[in-house]
mmCIF file of C-alpha atoms (C1' of nucleotides) in Angstrom:
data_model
loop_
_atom_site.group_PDB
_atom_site.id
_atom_site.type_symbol
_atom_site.label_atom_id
_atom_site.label_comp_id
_atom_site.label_asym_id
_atom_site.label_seq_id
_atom_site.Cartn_x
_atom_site.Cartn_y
_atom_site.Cartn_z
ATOM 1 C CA UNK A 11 -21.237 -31.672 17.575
ATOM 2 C CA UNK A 12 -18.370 -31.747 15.441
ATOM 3 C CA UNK A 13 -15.566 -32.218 18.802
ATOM 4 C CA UNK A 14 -18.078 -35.345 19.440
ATOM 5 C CA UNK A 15 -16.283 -36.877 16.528
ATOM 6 C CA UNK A 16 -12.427 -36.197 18.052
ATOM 7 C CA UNK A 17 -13.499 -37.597 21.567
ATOM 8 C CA UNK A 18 -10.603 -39.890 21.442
ATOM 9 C CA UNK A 19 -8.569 -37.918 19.854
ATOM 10 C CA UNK A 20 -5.750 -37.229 22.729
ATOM 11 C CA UNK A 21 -5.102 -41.114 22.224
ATOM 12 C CA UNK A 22 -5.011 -41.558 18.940
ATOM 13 C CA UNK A 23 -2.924 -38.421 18.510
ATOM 14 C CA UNK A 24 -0.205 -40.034 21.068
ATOM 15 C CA UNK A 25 -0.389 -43.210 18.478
ATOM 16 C CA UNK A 26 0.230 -41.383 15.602
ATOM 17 C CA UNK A 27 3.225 -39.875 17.204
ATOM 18 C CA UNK A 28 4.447 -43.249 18.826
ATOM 19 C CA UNK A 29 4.131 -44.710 15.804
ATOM 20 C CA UNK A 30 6.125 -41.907 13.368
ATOM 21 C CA UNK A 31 9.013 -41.751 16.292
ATOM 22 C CA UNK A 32 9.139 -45.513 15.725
ATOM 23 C CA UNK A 33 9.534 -45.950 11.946
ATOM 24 C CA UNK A 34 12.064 -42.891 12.078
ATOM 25 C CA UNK A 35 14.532 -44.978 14.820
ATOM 26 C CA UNK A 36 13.686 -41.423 17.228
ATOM 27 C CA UNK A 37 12.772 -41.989 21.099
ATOM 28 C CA UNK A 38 9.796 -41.833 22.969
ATOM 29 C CA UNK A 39 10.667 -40.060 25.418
ATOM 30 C CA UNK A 40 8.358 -38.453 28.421
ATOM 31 C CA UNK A 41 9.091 -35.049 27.661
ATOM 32 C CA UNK A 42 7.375 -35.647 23.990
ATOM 33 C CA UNK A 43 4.341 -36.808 25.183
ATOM 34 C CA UNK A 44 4.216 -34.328 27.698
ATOM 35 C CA UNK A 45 4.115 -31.560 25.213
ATOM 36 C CA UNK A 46 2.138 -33.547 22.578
ATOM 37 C CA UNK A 47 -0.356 -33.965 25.600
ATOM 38 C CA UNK A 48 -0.780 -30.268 26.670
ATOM 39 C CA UNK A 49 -1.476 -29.492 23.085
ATOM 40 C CA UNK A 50 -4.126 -31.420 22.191
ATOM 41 C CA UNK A 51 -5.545 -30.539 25.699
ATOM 42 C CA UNK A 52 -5.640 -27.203 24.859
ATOM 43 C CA UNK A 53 -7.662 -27.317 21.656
ATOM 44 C CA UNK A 54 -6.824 -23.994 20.737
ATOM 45 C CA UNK A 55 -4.219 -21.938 18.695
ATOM 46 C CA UNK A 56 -1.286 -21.061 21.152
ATOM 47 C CA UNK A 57 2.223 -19.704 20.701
ATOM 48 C CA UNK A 58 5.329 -21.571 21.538
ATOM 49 C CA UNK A 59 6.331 -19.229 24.733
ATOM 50 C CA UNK A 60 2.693 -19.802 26.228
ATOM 51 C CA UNK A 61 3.068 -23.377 26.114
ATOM 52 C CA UNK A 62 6.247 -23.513 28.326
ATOM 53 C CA UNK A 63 4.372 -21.274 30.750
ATOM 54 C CA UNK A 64 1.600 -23.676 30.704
ATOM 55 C CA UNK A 65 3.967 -26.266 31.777
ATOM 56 C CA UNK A 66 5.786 -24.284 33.860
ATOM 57 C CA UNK A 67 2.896 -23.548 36.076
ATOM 58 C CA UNK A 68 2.032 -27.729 35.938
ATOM 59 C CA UNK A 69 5.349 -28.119 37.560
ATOM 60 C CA UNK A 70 6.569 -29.696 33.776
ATOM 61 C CA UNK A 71 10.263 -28.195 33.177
ATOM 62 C CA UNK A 72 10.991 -28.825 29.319
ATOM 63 C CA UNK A 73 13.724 -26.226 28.079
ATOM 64 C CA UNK A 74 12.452 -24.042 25.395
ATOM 65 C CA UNK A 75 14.785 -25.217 22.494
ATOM 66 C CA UNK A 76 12.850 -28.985 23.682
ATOM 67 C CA UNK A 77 9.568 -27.355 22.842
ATOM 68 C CA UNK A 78 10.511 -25.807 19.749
ATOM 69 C CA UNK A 79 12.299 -29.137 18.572
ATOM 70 C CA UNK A 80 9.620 -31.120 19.794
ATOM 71 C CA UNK A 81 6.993 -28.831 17.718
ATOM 72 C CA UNK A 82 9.081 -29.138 14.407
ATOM 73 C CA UNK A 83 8.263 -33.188 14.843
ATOM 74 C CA UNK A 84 4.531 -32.312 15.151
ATOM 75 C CA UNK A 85 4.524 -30.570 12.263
ATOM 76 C CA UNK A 86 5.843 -32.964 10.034
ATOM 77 C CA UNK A 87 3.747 -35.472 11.105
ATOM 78 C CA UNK A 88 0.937 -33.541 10.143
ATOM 79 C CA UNK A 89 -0.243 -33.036 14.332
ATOM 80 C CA UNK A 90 0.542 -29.603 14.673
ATOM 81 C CA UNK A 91 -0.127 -26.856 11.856
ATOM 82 C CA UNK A 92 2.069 -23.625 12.535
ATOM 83 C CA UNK A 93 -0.029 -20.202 11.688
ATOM 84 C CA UNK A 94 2.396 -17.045 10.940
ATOM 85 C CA UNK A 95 -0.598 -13.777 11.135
ATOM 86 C CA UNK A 96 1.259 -10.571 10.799
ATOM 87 C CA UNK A 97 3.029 -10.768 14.212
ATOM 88 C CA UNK A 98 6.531 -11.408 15.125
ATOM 89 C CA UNK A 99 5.963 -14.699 16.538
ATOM 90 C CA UNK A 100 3.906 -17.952 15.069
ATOM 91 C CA UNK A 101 1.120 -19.741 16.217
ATOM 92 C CA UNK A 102 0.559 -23.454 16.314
ATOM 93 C CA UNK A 103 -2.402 -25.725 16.755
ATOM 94 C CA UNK A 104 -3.797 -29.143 17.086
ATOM 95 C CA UNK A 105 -4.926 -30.285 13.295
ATOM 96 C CA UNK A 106 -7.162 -33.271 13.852
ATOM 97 C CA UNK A 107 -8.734 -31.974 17.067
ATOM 98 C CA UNK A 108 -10.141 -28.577 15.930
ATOM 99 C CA UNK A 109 -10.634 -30.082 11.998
ATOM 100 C CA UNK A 110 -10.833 -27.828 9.063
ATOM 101 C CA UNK A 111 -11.251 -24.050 9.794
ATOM 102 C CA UNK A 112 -10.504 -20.951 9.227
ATOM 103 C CA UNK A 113 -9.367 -17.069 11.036
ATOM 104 C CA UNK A 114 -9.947 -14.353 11.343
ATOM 105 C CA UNK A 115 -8.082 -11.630 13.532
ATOM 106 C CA UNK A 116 -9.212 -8.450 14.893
ATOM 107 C CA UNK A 117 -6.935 -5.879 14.231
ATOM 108 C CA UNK A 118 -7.937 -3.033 17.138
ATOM 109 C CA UNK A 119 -8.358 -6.286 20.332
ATOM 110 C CA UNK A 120 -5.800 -8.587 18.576
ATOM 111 C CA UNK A 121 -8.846 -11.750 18.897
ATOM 112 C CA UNK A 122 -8.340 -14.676 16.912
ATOM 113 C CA UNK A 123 -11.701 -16.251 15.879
ATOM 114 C CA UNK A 124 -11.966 -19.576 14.521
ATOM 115 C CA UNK A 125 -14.211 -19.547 11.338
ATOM 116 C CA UNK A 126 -15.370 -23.510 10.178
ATOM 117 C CA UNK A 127 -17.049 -22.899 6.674
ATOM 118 C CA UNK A 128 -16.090 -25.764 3.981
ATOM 119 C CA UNK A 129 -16.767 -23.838 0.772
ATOM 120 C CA UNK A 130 -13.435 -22.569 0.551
ATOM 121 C CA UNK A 131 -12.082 -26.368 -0.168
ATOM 122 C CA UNK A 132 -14.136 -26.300 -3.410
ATOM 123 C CA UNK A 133 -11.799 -23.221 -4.354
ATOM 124 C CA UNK A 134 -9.357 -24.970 -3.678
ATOM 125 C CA UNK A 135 -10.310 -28.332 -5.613
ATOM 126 C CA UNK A 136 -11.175 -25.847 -8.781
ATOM 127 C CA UNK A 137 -6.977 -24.403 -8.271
ATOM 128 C CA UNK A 138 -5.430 -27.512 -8.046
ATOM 129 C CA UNK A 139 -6.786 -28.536 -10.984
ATOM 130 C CA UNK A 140 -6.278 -25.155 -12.963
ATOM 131 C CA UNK A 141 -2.851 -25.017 -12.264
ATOM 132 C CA UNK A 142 -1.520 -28.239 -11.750
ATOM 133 C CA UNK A 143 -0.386 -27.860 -8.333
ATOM 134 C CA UNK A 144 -0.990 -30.703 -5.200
ATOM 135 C CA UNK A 145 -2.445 -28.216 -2.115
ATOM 136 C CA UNK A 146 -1.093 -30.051 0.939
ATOM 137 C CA UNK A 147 -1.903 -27.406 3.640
ATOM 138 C CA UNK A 148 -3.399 -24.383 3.179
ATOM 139 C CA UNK A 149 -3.997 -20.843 5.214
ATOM 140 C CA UNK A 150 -6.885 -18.012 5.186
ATOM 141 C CA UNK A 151 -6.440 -15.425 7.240
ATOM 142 C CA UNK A 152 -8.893 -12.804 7.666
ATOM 143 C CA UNK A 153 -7.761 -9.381 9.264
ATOM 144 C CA UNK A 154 -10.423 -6.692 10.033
ATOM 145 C CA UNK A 155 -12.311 -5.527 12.992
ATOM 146 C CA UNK A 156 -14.490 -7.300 15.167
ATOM 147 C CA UNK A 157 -18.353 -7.414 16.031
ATOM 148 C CA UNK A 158 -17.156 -5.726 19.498
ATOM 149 C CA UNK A 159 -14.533 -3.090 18.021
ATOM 150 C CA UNK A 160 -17.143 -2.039 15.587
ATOM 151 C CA UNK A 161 -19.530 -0.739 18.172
ATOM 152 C CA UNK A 162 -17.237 0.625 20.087
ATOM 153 C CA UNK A 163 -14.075 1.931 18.420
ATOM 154 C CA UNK A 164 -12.078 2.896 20.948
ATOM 155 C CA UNK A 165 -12.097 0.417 22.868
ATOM 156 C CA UNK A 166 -8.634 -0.395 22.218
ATOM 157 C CA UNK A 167 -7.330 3.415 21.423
ATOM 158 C CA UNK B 4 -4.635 -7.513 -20.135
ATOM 159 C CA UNK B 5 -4.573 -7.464 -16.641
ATOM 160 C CA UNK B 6 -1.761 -5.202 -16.111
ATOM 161 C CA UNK B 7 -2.824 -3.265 -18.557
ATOM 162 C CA UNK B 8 -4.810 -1.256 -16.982
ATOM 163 C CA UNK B 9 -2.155 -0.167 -14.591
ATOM 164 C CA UNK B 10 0.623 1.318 -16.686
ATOM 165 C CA UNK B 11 0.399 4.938 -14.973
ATOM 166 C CA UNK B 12 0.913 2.858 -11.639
ATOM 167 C CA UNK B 13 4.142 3.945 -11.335
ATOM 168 C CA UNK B 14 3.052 7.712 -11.531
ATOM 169 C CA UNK B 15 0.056 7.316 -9.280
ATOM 170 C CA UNK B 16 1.592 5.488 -7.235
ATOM 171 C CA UNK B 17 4.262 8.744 -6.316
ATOM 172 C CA UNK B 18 1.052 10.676 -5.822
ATOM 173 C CA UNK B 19 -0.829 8.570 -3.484
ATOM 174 C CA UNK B 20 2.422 8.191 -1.392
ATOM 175 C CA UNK B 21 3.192 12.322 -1.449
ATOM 176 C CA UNK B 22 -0.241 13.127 -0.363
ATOM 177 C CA UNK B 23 -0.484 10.372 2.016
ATOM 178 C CA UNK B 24 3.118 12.170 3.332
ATOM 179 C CA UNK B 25 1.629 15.456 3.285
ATOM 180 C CA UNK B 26 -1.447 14.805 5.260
ATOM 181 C CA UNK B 27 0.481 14.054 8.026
ATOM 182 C CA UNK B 28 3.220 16.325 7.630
ATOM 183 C CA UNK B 29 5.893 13.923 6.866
ATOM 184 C CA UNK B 30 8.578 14.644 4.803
ATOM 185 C CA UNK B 31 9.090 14.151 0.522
ATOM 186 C CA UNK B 32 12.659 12.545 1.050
ATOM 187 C CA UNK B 33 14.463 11.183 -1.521
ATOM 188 C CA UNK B 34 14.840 8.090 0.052
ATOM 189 C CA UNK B 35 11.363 7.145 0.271
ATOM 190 C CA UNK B 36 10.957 7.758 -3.507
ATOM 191 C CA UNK B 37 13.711 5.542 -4.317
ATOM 192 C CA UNK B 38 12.237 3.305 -2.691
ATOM 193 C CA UNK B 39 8.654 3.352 -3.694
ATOM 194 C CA UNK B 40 10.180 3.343 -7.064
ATOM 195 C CA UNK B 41 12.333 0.033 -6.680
ATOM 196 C CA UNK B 42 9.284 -1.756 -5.178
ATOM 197 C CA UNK B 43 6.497 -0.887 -8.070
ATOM 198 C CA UNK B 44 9.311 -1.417 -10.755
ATOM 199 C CA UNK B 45 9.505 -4.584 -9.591
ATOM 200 C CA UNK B 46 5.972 -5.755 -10.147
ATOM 201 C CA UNK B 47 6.006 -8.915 -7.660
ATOM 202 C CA UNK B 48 7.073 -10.141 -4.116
ATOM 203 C CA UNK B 49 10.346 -9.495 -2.473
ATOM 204 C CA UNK B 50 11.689 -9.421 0.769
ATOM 205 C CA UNK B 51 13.569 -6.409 2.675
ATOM 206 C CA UNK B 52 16.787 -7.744 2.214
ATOM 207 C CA UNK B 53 16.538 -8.167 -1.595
ATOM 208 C CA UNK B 54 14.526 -4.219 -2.191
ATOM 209 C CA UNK B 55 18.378 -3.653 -0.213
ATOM 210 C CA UNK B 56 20.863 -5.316 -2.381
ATOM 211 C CA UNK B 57 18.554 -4.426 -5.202
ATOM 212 C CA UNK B 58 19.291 -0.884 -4.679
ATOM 213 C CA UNK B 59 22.599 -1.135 -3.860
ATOM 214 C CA UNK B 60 23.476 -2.954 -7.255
ATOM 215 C CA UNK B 61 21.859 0.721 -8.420
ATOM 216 C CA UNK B 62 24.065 2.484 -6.668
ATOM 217 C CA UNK B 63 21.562 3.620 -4.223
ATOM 218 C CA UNK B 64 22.870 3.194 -0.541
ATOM 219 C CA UNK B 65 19.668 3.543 1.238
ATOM 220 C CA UNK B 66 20.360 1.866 5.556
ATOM 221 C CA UNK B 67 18.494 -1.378 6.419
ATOM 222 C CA UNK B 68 16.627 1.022 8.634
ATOM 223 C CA UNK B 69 15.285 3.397 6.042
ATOM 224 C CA UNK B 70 13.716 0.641 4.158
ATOM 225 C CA UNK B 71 11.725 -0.924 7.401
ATOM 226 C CA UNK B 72 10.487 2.197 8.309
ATOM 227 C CA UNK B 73 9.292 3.566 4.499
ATOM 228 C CA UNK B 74 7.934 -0.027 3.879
ATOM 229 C CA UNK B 75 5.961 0.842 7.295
ATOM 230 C CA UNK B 76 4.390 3.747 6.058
ATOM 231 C CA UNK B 77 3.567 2.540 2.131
ATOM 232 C CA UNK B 78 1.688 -0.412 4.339
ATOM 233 C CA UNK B 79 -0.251 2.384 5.941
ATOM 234 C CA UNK B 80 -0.838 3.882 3.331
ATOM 235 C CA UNK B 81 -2.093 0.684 1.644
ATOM 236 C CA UNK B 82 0.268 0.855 -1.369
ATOM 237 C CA UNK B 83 2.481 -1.967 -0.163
ATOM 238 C CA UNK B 84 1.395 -5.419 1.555
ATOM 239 C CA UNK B 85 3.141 -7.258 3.825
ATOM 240 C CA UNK B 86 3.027 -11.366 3.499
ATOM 241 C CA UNK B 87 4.318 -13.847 6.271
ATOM 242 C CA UNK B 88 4.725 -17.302 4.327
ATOM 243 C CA UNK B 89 5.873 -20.147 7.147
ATOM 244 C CA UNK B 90 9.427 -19.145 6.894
ATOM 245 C CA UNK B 91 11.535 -16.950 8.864
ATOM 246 C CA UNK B 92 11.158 -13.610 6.885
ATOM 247 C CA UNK B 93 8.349 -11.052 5.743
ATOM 248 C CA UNK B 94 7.408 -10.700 1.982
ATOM 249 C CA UNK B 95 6.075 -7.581 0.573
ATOM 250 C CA UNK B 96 4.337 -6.909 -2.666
ATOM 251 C CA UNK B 97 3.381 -3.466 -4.627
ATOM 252 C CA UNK B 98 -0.867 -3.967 -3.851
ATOM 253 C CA UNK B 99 -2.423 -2.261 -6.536
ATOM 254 C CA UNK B 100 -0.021 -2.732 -9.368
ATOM 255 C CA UNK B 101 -0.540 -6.626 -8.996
ATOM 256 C CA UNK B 102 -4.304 -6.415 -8.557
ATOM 257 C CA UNK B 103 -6.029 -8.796 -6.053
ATOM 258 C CA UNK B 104 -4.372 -12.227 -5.982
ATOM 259 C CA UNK B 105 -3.799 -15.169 -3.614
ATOM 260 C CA UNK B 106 -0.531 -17.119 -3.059
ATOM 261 C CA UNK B 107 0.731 -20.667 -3.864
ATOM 262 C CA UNK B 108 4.083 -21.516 -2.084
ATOM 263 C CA UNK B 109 5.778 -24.869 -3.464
ATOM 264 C CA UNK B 110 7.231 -26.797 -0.583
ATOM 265 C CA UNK B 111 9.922 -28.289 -2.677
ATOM 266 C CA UNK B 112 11.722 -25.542 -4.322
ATOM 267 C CA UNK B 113 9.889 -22.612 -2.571
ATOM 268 C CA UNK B 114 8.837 -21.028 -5.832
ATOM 269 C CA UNK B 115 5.434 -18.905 -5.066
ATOM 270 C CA UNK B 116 2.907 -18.624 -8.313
ATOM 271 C CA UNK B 117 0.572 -15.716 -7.994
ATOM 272 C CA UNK B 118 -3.164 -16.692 -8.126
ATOM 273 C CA UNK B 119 -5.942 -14.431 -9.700
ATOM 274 C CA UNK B 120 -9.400 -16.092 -8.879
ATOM 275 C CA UNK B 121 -12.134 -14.020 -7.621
ATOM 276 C CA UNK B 122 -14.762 -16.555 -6.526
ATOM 277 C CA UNK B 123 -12.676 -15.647 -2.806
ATOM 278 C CA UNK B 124 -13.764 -12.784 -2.733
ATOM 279 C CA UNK B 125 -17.589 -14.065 -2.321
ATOM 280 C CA UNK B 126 -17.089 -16.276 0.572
ATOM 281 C CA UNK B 127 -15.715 -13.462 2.055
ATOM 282 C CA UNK B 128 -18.877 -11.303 1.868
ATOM 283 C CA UNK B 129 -20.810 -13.747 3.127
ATOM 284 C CA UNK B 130 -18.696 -14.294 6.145
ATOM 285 C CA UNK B 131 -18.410 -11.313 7.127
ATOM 286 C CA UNK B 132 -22.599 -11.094 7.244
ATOM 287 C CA UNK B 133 -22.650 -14.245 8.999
ATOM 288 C CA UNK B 134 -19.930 -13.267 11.676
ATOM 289 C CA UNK B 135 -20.496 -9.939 11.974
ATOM 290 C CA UNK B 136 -17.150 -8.598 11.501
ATOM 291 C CA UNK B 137 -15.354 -6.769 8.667
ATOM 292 C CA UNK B 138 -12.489 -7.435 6.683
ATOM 293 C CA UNK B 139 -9.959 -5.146 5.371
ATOM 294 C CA UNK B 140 -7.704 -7.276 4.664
ATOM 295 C CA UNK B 141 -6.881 -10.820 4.053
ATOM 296 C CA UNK B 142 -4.533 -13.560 3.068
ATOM 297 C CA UNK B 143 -5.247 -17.282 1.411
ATOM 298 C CA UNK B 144 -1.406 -19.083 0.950
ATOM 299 C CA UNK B 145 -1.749 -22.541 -0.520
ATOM 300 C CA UNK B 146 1.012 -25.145 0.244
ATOM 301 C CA UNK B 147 2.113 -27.686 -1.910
ATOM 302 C CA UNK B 148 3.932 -29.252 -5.302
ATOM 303 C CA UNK B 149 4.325 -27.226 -8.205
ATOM 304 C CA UNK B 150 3.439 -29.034 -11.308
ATOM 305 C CA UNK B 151 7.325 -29.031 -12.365
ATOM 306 C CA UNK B 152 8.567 -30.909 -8.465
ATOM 307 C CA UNK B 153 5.108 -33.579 -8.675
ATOM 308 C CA UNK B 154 7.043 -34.563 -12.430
ATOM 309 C CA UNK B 155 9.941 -34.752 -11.013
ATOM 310 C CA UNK B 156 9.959 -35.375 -6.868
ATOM 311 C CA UNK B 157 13.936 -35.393 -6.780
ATOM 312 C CA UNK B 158 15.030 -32.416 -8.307
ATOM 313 C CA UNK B 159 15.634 -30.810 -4.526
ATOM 314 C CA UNK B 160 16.401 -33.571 -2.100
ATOM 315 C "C1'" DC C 16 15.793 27.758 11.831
ATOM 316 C "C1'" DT C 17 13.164 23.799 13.342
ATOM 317 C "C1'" DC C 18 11.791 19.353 13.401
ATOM 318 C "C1'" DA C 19 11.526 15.067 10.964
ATOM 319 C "C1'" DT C 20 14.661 11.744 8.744
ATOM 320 C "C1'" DT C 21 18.795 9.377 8.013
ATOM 321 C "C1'" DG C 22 22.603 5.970 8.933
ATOM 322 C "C1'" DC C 23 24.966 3.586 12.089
ATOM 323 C "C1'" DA C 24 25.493 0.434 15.601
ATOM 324 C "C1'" DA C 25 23.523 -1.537 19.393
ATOM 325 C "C1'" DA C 26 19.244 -3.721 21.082
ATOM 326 C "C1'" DC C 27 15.511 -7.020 20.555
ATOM 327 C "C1'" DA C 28 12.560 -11.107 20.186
ATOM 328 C "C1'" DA C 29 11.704 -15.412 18.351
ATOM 329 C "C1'" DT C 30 13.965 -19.302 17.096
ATOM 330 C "C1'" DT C 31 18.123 -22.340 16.342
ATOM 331 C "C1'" DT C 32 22.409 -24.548 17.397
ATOM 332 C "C1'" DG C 33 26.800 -26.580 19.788
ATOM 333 C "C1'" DC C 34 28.083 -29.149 23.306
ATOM 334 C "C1'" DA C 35 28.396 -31.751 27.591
ATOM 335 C "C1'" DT C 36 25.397 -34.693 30.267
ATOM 336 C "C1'" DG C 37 21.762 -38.085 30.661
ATOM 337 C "C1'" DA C 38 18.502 -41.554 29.291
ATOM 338 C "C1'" DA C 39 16.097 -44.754 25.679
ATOM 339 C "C1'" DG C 40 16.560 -48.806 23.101
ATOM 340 C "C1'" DC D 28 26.862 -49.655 25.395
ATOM 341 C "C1'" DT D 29 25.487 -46.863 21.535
ATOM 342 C "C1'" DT D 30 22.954 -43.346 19.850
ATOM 343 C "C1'" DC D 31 19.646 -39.997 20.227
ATOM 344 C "C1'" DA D 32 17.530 -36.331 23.335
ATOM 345 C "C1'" DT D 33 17.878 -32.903 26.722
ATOM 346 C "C1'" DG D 34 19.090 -28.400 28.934
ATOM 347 C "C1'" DC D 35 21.804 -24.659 28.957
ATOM 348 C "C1'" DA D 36 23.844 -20.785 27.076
ATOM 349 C "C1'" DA D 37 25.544 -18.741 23.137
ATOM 350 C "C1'" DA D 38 24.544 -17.813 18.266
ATOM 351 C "C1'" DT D 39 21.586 -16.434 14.516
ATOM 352 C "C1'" DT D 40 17.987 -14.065 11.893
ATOM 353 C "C1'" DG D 41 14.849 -10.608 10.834
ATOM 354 C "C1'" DT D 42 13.526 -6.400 12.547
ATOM 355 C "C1'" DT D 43 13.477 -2.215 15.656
ATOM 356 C "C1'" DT D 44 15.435 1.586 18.276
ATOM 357 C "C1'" DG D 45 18.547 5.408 20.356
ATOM 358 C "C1'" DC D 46 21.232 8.923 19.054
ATOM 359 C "C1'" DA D 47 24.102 12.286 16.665
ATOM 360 C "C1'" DA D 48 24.408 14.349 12.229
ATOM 361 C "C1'" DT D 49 21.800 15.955 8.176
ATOM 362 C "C1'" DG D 50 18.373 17.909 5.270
ATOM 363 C "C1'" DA D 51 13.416 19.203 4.026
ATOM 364 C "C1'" DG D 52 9.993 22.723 4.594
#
DNA sequence: CTCATTGCAAACAATTTGCATGAAG
DNA sequence: CTTCATGCAAATTGTTTGCAATGAG
């Protein structure tokens, strides 16, 4: 139901991109559209090292200091949003394919759940407003124990 | 108002951390006071490095080291919580002395405002009926323009 | 006395950068 | 042709770890 609205998203995502490269002078070149395509493939939070394995294993050989540049333009054209939970590394993520949402990660499996649920934007609305501020990207992260790890504790000892 | 009712934080603080210490047979040191002391003195976020030169402006010469590992154990002990804005570092903050708060981070000049608004803390219980899982912990970081950088958009080009 | 803790320096892991080569416009 | 992008390897940053010396219980 609500992916039925992003069918066409891997296209338009590869015109957004096309486009921003353009009006900045930067190149389109094959190895950007080869990442931006894996990504929005994927439709899932990932980390930076699994998506050169990804590629790897497709036979794609992009250097990882491509991938991290590469994700830095993503970013700032509003693409990609880049998740920090309490581990060393970050996460990134599609925007426009997965839409709003939320997570919440299990602290005895490590699971990241993706939570949709809009009432936190009215929060947000009710902030801006209280304190002046413009919210242009936001992040709630919910850390706890899962449905699983409750039952069974030591699962992950 | 708020703080108010915190003003023997400082001193309960100590406690909490010495019987947390003594239930698992870890050592009263010195340097772990110092610390703890430094870090509810200072009644907001701060990062490793700055708890560091903060003590060493005090005369205190306490190793890089000492200060991950005690900041490990006031986390476990829940008297200290650990905050990953997107940027390279970890931010830590005193958790009871500030009370419960949220976060919001101004992209410009990277000041962070401290939020108290409880109305979170309801979507919250009713996600965690709805999905089953349980949260001990959580984090909501808003990004954006203060109200002083959306006056004046230039002030940190 | 014994074991945890400290400080130091070296090790790490994720990310970034400098530079020579290669390709897009 | 010019300029930006790539890949590689080396550098950097925040954090962690091994080990000998020290100090708390």
């Amino acid at each position: 139901l609500r992916l039925s609205r992003n069918i066409n998203y891997p296209l338009r995502a590869a015109g957004i991109f096309s486009n921003y490269l353009q009006q900045r002078e930067l190149k389109n070149t094959p190895e950007r559209f080869i990442i931006l395509n894996e990504i929005v493939r994927m439709r899932k939070h990932f980390e930076a090292d699994s998506l050169l394995v990804q590629l790897r294993i497709k036979n794609k050989k992009i250097s990882r200091a491509t991938i991290y540049r590469t994700l830095e333009l993503l970013i700032d054209c509003g693409l990609v949003k880049k998740n920090k939970f309490n581990t060393l590394h970050s996460y990134y993520e599609p925007v426009a394919a997965l839409g709003q949402h939320d997570h919440f990660i299990c602290l005895a499996c490590g699971k990241i759940i993706e939570i949709y649920d809009k009432s936190i934007m009215n929060i947000q609305k009710k902030l801006q407003k209280s304190h002046r501020f413009s919210v242009l990207q936001y992040t709630y992260h919910l850390y706890g124990h899962c449905a699983a790890c409750k039952r069974n504790p030591n699962r992950y000892e």
